[in-house]
Amino acid sequence: MKICNPANGALITEIEADDAAAVAAKAQRARAAQPAWNAVPMAERKACIARFRDALAAQVDLLAETLTAEVGKPIRQSRNEILGVQIRLDFFLAQAERSIASETVFAEQGLTERITHEPLGMVANVSAWNYPYFVGSNVFVPALLTGNTVLYKPSEYATLTGLQITRLLHECGVPTDAFIVVPGGGQAGAALAEQRIDGLFFTGSHATGVRIAAALGPRMVKLQLELGGKDPTYVCEDAPVAAAAESLADGAMYNTGQSCCSVERIYVHERIHDEFVEAFVATVAGLRMGDPMDEATSIGPITRAQQLDVLESQVADALARGASLRLGGKRLPGPGNWFEPTVFSGVDHGMELMREESFGPIIGIQKVSGDAQAVALMNDTRYGLTAGVYSPDERRAKHVLAQVQAGSLYWNCCDRVSPRLPWSGCGDSGIGLTLSTYGIQTFTRPRAWHLRSA
């Protein structure tokens, strides 16, 4: 398996991918190790994760350079991700024990009813490349803390980062058979799904999620799928235009637009539409595109070369259907996977740009007459991950958001995730959740105890 730099196409290294036999052997090791890992006191498991948190901070420069080299994420953003994950680790460390503590829910006349939380057992974590530290730690950290062993398959586009994560966890005390990395592409992932696992937690495309669900459905394996989004935001006529434009430009273009919760559709009230578009275009035009190793870079390359075809198709379709190209619109010549930050106005829902996930630095802005039209358009999608409203009127914003089908709702902000809140989606954005105390309990199986004294 070749690891290439998406900024220039250069070969970084080659990694031996796991075949079906290697995956099966690793699954046997992880299953055999699970009882012993579950028997380790919670305090010791927490100590391993605390050391992992500290190791991330101590080695942040090395880890960020590795991430930027293989994914193309601008170096400042890579560093922000690695340091930012510490907040999530602190949350898991603070909440894990109490989240799975035994609970007596009834005790009367000699009868006691209790709930305990048992680990699922051996779980598979098929992770993503766009935020490998955030997305991965949402799964493997609470899984390990609650006594599960983990077979961890990093994305083939973030393999070196996955190997670094594995190295650090082992150096920090997690047994080598309690957390096992499975490098490889689709074949390794398919082999992983064939093992006798007790849960599979996947982050990636809707198409791959459907295939996984079809494979695991007959086996009744616990399955969580964190899939894509076509995340809308509505800018009301009373919103401060400059502030909303700056915030949404960041939400649309951060990580070069390669995020499931990137802002991908913007609806603007007709009274401020033209002013907003001008401010938004000016903000995006000021973002620096270039060498991802440069601290000043905001826009890097597209990680997956095939996504350039998707972006080009959306641009061609929008132009053919009458949209106005306000900025960008094409891939750059030369080595690497580069696509200009692209802004369209005059769009509608007959265009691919407003219906299908872009996963790149491209955005459509549509004029609306008011709240009712905005809600109808925001819900005109098969996805339901996030949605936002910009307005100084809290009551109005909440009223609009309450009508939108999405797992996360934003008022005057966007493209943010909190470890204290569940991360989930509606429709084709997936099933299950991570984060929050519910995201800790999801790695356990509640057990009911009916206890009657003699």
PDB file of C-alpha atoms in Angstrom, residues 193-409:
ATOM      1  CA  ALA A 193     -16.260  -7.066   9.275  1.00  0.00           C
ATOM      2  CA  GLU A 194     -16.172 -10.842   8.752  1.00  0.00           C
ATOM      3  CA  GLN A 195     -14.621 -11.498  12.167  1.00  0.00           C
ATOM      4  CA  ARG A 196     -16.585 -12.521  15.261  1.00  0.00           C
ATOM      5  CA  ILE A 197     -16.771  -8.961  16.557  1.00  0.00           C
ATOM      6  CA  ASP A 198     -19.189  -7.622  19.167  1.00  0.00           C
ATOM      7  CA  GLY A 199     -19.563  -4.188  17.621  1.00  0.00           C
ATOM      8  CA  LEU A 200     -18.442  -2.217  14.598  1.00  0.00           C
ATOM      9  CA  PHE A 201     -18.048   1.550  14.668  1.00  0.00           C
ATOM     10  CA  PHE A 202     -17.541   3.123  11.258  1.00  0.00           C
ATOM     11  CA  THR A 203     -16.977   6.688  10.094  1.00  0.00           C
ATOM     12  CA  GLY A 204     -17.006   7.367   6.383  1.00  0.00           C
ATOM     13  CA  SER A 205     -19.181   7.554   3.294  1.00  0.00           C
ATOM     14  CA  HIS A 206     -22.836   6.623   3.063  1.00  0.00           C
ATOM     15  CA  ALA A 207     -22.114   4.109   0.292  1.00  0.00           C
ATOM     16  CA  THR A 208     -19.598   2.204   2.406  1.00  0.00           C
ATOM     17  CA  GLY A 209     -21.886   2.400   5.427  1.00  0.00           C
ATOM     18  CA  VAL A 210     -24.690   0.751   3.457  1.00  0.00           C
ATOM     19  CA  ARG A 211     -22.395  -2.107   2.457  1.00  0.00           C
ATOM     20  CA  ILE A 212     -21.287  -2.633   6.059  1.00  0.00           C
ATOM     21  CA  ALA A 213     -24.879  -2.604   7.305  1.00  0.00           C
ATOM     22  CA  ALA A 214     -25.886  -5.179   4.711  1.00  0.00           C
ATOM     23  CA  ALA A 215     -22.987  -7.450   5.691  1.00  0.00           C
ATOM     24  CA  LEU A 216     -23.542  -7.251   9.447  1.00  0.00           C
ATOM     25  CA  GLY A 217     -27.341  -7.078   9.578  1.00  0.00           C
ATOM     26  CA  PRO A 218     -27.994 -10.856   9.516  1.00  0.00           C
ATOM     27  CA  ARG A 219     -25.429 -11.377  12.297  1.00  0.00           C
ATOM     28  CA  MET A 220     -27.084  -8.958  14.768  1.00  0.00           C
ATOM     29  CA  VAL A 221     -23.777  -7.237  15.544  1.00  0.00           C
ATOM     30  CA  LYS A 222     -24.034  -3.825  17.194  1.00  0.00           C
ATOM     31  CA  LEU A 223     -23.386  -1.278  14.474  1.00  0.00           C
ATOM     32  CA  GLN A 224     -22.812   2.457  14.508  1.00  0.00           C
ATOM     33  CA  LEU A 225     -22.404   4.413  11.298  1.00  0.00           C
ATOM     34  CA  GLU A 226     -21.231   8.035  11.282  1.00  0.00           C
ATOM     35  CA  LEU A 227     -21.770   9.032   7.680  1.00  0.00           C
ATOM     36  CA  GLY A 228     -21.933  12.171   5.592  1.00  0.00           C
ATOM     37  CA  GLY A 229     -23.856  15.398   5.647  1.00  0.00           C
ATOM     38  CA  LYS A 230     -25.118  18.211   3.467  1.00  0.00           C
ATOM     39  CA  ASP A 231     -25.180  20.678   6.315  1.00  0.00           C
ATOM     40  CA  PRO A 232     -27.349  23.792   5.848  1.00  0.00           C
ATOM     41  CA  THR A 233     -27.295  27.202   7.521  1.00  0.00           C
ATOM     42  CA  TYR A 234     -29.894  29.958   7.309  1.00  0.00           C
ATOM     43  CA  VAL A 235     -28.839  33.597   7.664  1.00  0.00           C
ATOM     44  CA  CYS A 236     -31.788  35.751   8.757  1.00  0.00           C
ATOM     45  CA  GLU A 237     -32.219  39.349   7.657  1.00  0.00           C
ATOM     46  CA  ASP A 238     -31.423  40.631  11.163  1.00  0.00           C
ATOM     47  CA  ALA A 239     -28.057  38.816  11.350  1.00  0.00           C
ATOM     48  CA  PRO A 240     -24.842  40.887  11.436  1.00  0.00           C
ATOM     49  CA  VAL A 241     -23.654  40.293   7.889  1.00  0.00           C
ATOM     50  CA  ALA A 242     -19.893  40.607   8.296  1.00  0.00           C
ATOM     51  CA  ALA A 243     -19.740  38.387  11.371  1.00  0.00           C
ATOM     52  CA  ALA A 244     -21.993  35.736   9.820  1.00  0.00           C
ATOM     53  CA  ALA A 245     -20.004  35.734   6.578  1.00  0.00           C
ATOM     54  CA  GLU A 246     -16.695  35.327   8.408  1.00  0.00           C
ATOM     55  CA  SER A 247     -18.010  32.536  10.620  1.00  0.00           C
ATOM     56  CA  LEU A 248     -19.610  30.618   7.771  1.00  0.00           C
ATOM     57  CA  ALA A 249     -16.602  31.006   5.488  1.00  0.00           C
ATOM     58  CA  ASP A 250     -14.536  29.291   8.165  1.00  0.00           C
ATOM     59  CA  GLY A 251     -17.235  26.649   8.631  1.00  0.00           C
ATOM     60  CA  ALA A 252     -17.303  25.922   4.908  1.00  0.00           C
ATOM     61  CA  MET A 253     -13.586  26.020   4.156  1.00  0.00           C
ATOM     62  CA  TYR A 254     -11.821  24.770   7.319  1.00  0.00           C
ATOM     63  CA  ASN A 255      -9.864  21.575   6.619  1.00  0.00           C
ATOM     64  CA  THR A 256     -10.389  22.452   2.947  1.00  0.00           C
ATOM     65  CA  GLY A 257     -14.075  21.661   3.373  1.00  0.00           C
ATOM     66  CA  GLN A 258     -13.339  18.009   4.080  1.00  0.00           C
ATOM     67  CA  SER A 259     -15.557  17.482   7.090  1.00  0.00           C
ATOM     68  CA  CYS A 260     -18.902  15.768   7.520  1.00  0.00           C
ATOM     69  CA  CYS A 261     -20.115  18.838   9.428  1.00  0.00           C
ATOM     70  CA  SER A 262     -18.687  21.460   7.075  1.00  0.00           C
ATOM     71  CA  VAL A 263     -21.253  24.047   6.041  1.00  0.00           C
ATOM     72  CA  GLU A 264     -22.306  22.885   2.561  1.00  0.00           C
ATOM     73  CA  ARG A 265     -25.469  24.923   1.888  1.00  0.00           C
ATOM     74  CA  ILE A 266     -26.223  28.530   2.854  1.00  0.00           C
ATOM     75  CA  TYR A 267     -29.656  30.133   2.637  1.00  0.00           C
ATOM     76  CA  VAL A 268     -29.767  33.908   3.013  1.00  0.00           C
ATOM     77  CA  HIS A 269     -32.800  36.126   3.481  1.00  0.00           C
ATOM     78  CA  GLU A 270     -33.432  38.168   0.344  1.00  0.00           C
ATOM     79  CA  ARG A 271     -33.072  41.483   2.205  1.00  0.00           C
ATOM     80  CA  ILE A 272     -29.377  40.916   2.926  1.00  0.00           C
ATOM     81  CA  HIS A 273     -28.525  38.318   0.280  1.00  0.00           C
ATOM     82  CA  ASP A 274     -26.386  40.479  -2.001  1.00  0.00           C
ATOM     83  CA  GLU A 275     -24.499  42.097   0.874  1.00  0.00           C
ATOM     84  CA  PHE A 276     -23.836  38.692   2.448  1.00  0.00           C
ATOM     85  CA  VAL A 277     -22.561  37.165  -0.793  1.00  0.00           C
ATOM     86  CA  GLU A 278     -20.093  40.013  -1.286  1.00  0.00           C
ATOM     87  CA  ALA A 279     -18.809  39.704   2.285  1.00  0.00           C
ATOM     88  CA  PHE A 280     -18.589  35.910   2.046  1.00  0.00           C
ATOM     89  CA  VAL A 281     -16.690  35.966  -1.254  1.00  0.00           C
ATOM     90  CA  ALA A 282     -14.266  38.569   0.071  1.00  0.00           C
ATOM     91  CA  THR A 283     -13.593  36.467   3.165  1.00  0.00           C
ATOM     92  CA  VAL A 284     -12.982  33.260   1.221  1.00  0.00           C
ATOM     93  CA  ALA A 285     -10.791  35.093  -1.306  1.00  0.00           C
ATOM     94  CA  GLY A 286      -8.564  36.147   1.590  1.00  0.00           C
ATOM     95  CA  LEU A 287      -7.850  32.569   2.679  1.00  0.00           C
ATOM     96  CA  ARG A 288      -4.335  31.489   1.793  1.00  0.00           C
ATOM     97  CA  MET A 289      -3.989  28.380  -0.337  1.00  0.00           C
ATOM     98  CA  GLY A 290      -0.605  26.725  -0.544  1.00  0.00           C
ATOM     99  CA  ASP A 291       2.017  24.498   1.048  1.00  0.00           C
ATOM    100  CA  PRO A 292       0.251  22.735   3.947  1.00  0.00           C
ATOM    101  CA  MET A 293       3.500  22.770   5.920  1.00  0.00           C
ATOM    102  CA  ASP A 294       3.392  26.589   5.928  1.00  0.00           C
ATOM    103  CA  GLU A 295       1.950  28.005   9.147  1.00  0.00           C
ATOM    104  CA  ALA A 296       0.093  30.693   7.166  1.00  0.00           C
ATOM    105  CA  THR A 297      -1.784  28.240   4.932  1.00  0.00           C
ATOM    106  CA  SER A 298      -5.541  27.878   5.414  1.00  0.00           C
ATOM    107  CA  ILE A 299      -6.464  25.817   2.335  1.00  0.00           C
ATOM    108  CA  GLY A 300      -4.536  22.649   1.544  1.00  0.00           C
ATOM    109  CA  PRO A 301      -4.886  19.925  -1.082  1.00  0.00           C
ATOM    110  CA  ILE A 302      -7.767  17.504  -1.465  1.00  0.00           C
ATOM    111  CA  THR A 303      -6.760  14.294   0.298  1.00  0.00           C
ATOM    112  CA  ARG A 304      -8.415  11.831  -2.103  1.00  0.00           C
ATOM    113  CA  ALA A 305      -7.619  12.493  -5.761  1.00  0.00           C
ATOM    114  CA  GLN A 306     -10.921  11.003  -6.926  1.00  0.00           C
ATOM    115  CA  GLN A 307     -12.830  13.721  -5.064  1.00  0.00           C
ATOM    116  CA  LEU A 308     -11.561  16.243  -7.613  1.00  0.00           C
ATOM    117  CA  ASP A 309     -13.858  14.616 -10.171  1.00  0.00           C
ATOM    118  CA  VAL A 310     -16.830  15.073  -7.838  1.00  0.00           C
ATOM    119  CA  LEU A 311     -16.056  18.756  -7.382  1.00  0.00           C
ATOM    120  CA  GLU A 312     -15.588  19.307 -11.102  1.00  0.00           C
ATOM    121  CA  SER A 313     -18.894  17.578 -11.792  1.00  0.00           C
ATOM    122  CA  GLN A 314     -20.729  19.784  -9.318  1.00  0.00           C
ATOM    123  CA  VAL A 315     -19.197  22.918 -10.816  1.00  0.00           C
ATOM    124  CA  ALA A 316     -20.133  21.891 -14.375  1.00  0.00           C
ATOM    125  CA  ASP A 317     -23.669  20.994 -13.339  1.00  0.00           C
ATOM    126  CA  ALA A 318     -24.178  24.275 -11.457  1.00  0.00           C
ATOM    127  CA  LEU A 319     -22.917  26.331 -14.407  1.00  0.00           C
ATOM    128  CA  ALA A 320     -25.066  24.394 -16.869  1.00  0.00           C
ATOM    129  CA  ARG A 321     -28.147  25.081 -14.741  1.00  0.00           C
ATOM    130  CA  GLY A 322     -27.542  28.804 -14.507  1.00  0.00           C
ATOM    131  CA  ALA A 323     -25.684  29.370 -11.249  1.00  0.00           C
ATOM    132  CA  SER A 324     -23.329  32.330 -10.904  1.00  0.00           C
ATOM    133  CA  LEU A 325     -19.704  31.422 -10.226  1.00  0.00           C
ATOM    134  CA  ARG A 326     -18.383  34.058  -7.836  1.00  0.00           C
ATOM    135  CA  LEU A 327     -14.985  32.571  -6.998  1.00  0.00           C
ATOM    136  CA  GLY A 328     -12.733  29.676  -7.996  1.00  0.00           C
ATOM    137  CA  GLY A 329     -14.297  26.780  -9.846  1.00  0.00           C
ATOM    138  CA  LYS A 330     -11.435  24.618 -11.078  1.00  0.00           C
ATOM    139  CA  ARG A 331      -8.655  22.262 -10.115  1.00  0.00           C
ATOM    140  CA  LEU A 332      -5.110  23.567 -10.316  1.00  0.00           C
ATOM    141  CA  PRO A 333      -2.577  22.196 -12.810  1.00  0.00           C
ATOM    142  CA  GLY A 334       0.596  20.455 -11.763  1.00  0.00           C
ATOM    143  CA  PRO A 335       1.301  17.769  -9.171  1.00  0.00           C
ATOM    144  CA  GLY A 336      -0.957  17.217  -6.167  1.00  0.00           C
ATOM    145  CA  ASN A 337      -4.716  17.334  -5.615  1.00  0.00           C
ATOM    146  CA  TRP A 338      -5.570  21.021  -5.632  1.00  0.00           C
ATOM    147  CA  PHE A 339      -8.977  22.663  -6.093  1.00  0.00           C
ATOM    148  CA  GLU A 340      -9.686  26.351  -5.756  1.00  0.00           C
ATOM    149  CA  PRO A 341     -12.020  27.579  -2.999  1.00  0.00           C
ATOM    150  CA  THR A 342     -15.271  27.933  -4.917  1.00  0.00           C
ATOM    151  CA  VAL A 343     -18.388  30.015  -4.232  1.00  0.00           C
ATOM    152  CA  PHE A 344     -21.650  29.984  -6.204  1.00  0.00           C
ATOM    153  CA  SER A 345     -24.724  32.171  -5.883  1.00  0.00           C
ATOM    154  CA  GLY A 346     -27.958  31.872  -7.821  1.00  0.00           C
ATOM    155  CA  VAL A 347     -28.202  28.172  -6.983  1.00  0.00           C
ATOM    156  CA  ASP A 348     -31.258  25.977  -6.460  1.00  0.00           C
ATOM    157  CA  HIS A 349     -32.080  22.408  -5.497  1.00  0.00           C
ATOM    158  CA  GLY A 350     -32.033  21.224  -9.086  1.00  0.00           C
ATOM    159  CA  MET A 351     -28.233  21.337  -8.831  1.00  0.00           C
ATOM    160  CA  GLU A 352     -25.955  18.578  -7.523  1.00  0.00           C
ATOM    161  CA  LEU A 353     -24.126  21.222  -5.507  1.00  0.00           C
ATOM    162  CA  MET A 354     -27.165  21.670  -3.265  1.00  0.00           C
ATOM    163  CA  ARG A 355     -28.131  17.990  -3.018  1.00  0.00           C
ATOM    164  CA  GLU A 356     -25.034  15.807  -2.920  1.00  0.00           C
ATOM    165  CA  GLU A 357     -22.177  15.923  -0.427  1.00  0.00           C
ATOM    166  CA  SER A 358     -19.245  17.940  -1.784  1.00  0.00           C
ATOM    167  CA  PHE A 359     -16.535  17.240   0.796  1.00  0.00           C
ATOM    168  CA  GLY A 360     -14.341  19.975  -0.574  1.00  0.00           C
ATOM    169  CA  PRO A 361     -13.882  23.762  -0.668  1.00  0.00           C
ATOM    170  CA  ILE A 362     -17.103  24.543  -2.544  1.00  0.00           C
ATOM    171  CA  ILE A 363     -20.334  26.181  -1.402  1.00  0.00           C
ATOM    172  CA  GLY A 364     -23.662  27.322  -2.845  1.00  0.00           C
ATOM    173  CA  ILE A 365     -25.577  30.351  -1.523  1.00  0.00           C
ATOM    174  CA  GLN A 366     -29.326  30.525  -2.214  1.00  0.00           C
ATOM    175  CA  LYS A 367     -31.692  33.461  -1.702  1.00  0.00           C
ATOM    176  CA  VAL A 368     -34.853  32.772   0.358  1.00  0.00           C
ATOM    177  CA  SER A 369     -37.943  34.827   1.100  1.00  0.00           C
ATOM    178  CA  GLY A 370     -38.184  33.992   4.783  1.00  0.00           C
ATOM    179  CA  ASP A 371     -38.175  31.404   7.539  1.00  0.00           C
ATOM    180  CA  ALA A 372     -40.734  29.053   5.994  1.00  0.00           C
ATOM    181  CA  GLN A 373     -38.855  28.693   2.726  1.00  0.00           C
ATOM    182  CA  ALA A 374     -35.559  28.308   4.569  1.00  0.00           C
ATOM    183  CA  VAL A 375     -36.923  25.450   6.699  1.00  0.00           C
ATOM    184  CA  ALA A 376     -38.385  23.691   3.656  1.00  0.00           C
ATOM    185  CA  LEU A 377     -35.070  23.874   1.806  1.00  0.00           C
ATOM    186  CA  MET A 378     -32.985  22.867   4.800  1.00  0.00           C
ATOM    187  CA  ASN A 379     -35.122  19.733   5.154  1.00  0.00           C
ATOM    188  CA  ASP A 380     -35.004  18.979   1.431  1.00  0.00           C
ATOM    189  CA  THR A 381     -32.168  16.470   1.803  1.00  0.00           C
ATOM    190  CA  ARG A 382     -31.573  12.815   2.554  1.00  0.00           C
ATOM    191  CA  TYR A 383     -28.975  13.814   5.158  1.00  0.00           C
ATOM    192  CA  GLY A 384     -29.473  15.188   8.656  1.00  0.00           C
ATOM    193  CA  LEU A 385     -26.220  15.795  10.485  1.00  0.00           C
ATOM    194  CA  THR A 386     -26.083  19.493  11.441  1.00  0.00           C
ATOM    195  CA  ALA A 387     -28.019  22.684  10.755  1.00  0.00           C
ATOM    196  CA  GLY A 388     -27.616  26.288  11.860  1.00  0.00           C
ATOM    197  CA  VAL A 389     -29.327  29.673  12.057  1.00  0.00           C
ATOM    198  CA  TYR A 390     -27.708  33.104  12.320  1.00  0.00           C
ATOM    199  CA  SER A 391     -29.879  35.736  14.002  1.00  0.00           C
ATOM    200  CA  PRO A 392     -29.688  37.841  17.172  1.00  0.00           C
ATOM    201  CA  ASP A 393     -33.228  36.629  17.981  1.00  0.00           C
ATOM    202  CA  GLU A 394     -32.795  33.475  20.089  1.00  0.00           C
ATOM    203  CA  ARG A 395     -36.493  32.646  20.162  1.00  0.00           C
ATOM    204  CA  ARG A 396     -36.756  32.870  16.392  1.00  0.00           C
ATOM    205  CA  ALA A 397     -33.624  30.805  15.828  1.00  0.00           C
ATOM    206  CA  LYS A 398     -34.804  28.053  18.159  1.00  0.00           C
ATOM    207  CA  HIS A 399     -38.214  28.009  16.473  1.00  0.00           C
ATOM    208  CA  VAL A 400     -36.598  27.541  13.071  1.00  0.00           C
ATOM    209  CA  LEU A 401     -34.107  24.930  14.274  1.00  0.00           C
ATOM    210  CA  ALA A 402     -36.793  22.907  16.035  1.00  0.00           C
ATOM    211  CA  GLN A 403     -38.357  22.265  12.628  1.00  0.00           C
ATOM    212  CA  VAL A 404     -35.132  21.021  10.995  1.00  0.00           C
ATOM    213  CA  GLN A 405     -34.248  17.322  10.946  1.00  0.00           C
ATOM    214  CA  ALA A 406     -30.640  17.192  12.161  1.00  0.00           C
ATOM    215  CA  GLY A 407     -28.655  15.656  14.987  1.00  0.00           C
ATOM    216  CA  SER A 408     -26.792  18.854  15.965  1.00  0.00           C
ATOM    217  CA  LEU A 409     -28.264  22.345  15.910  1.00  0.00           C
TER     218      LEU A 409
END
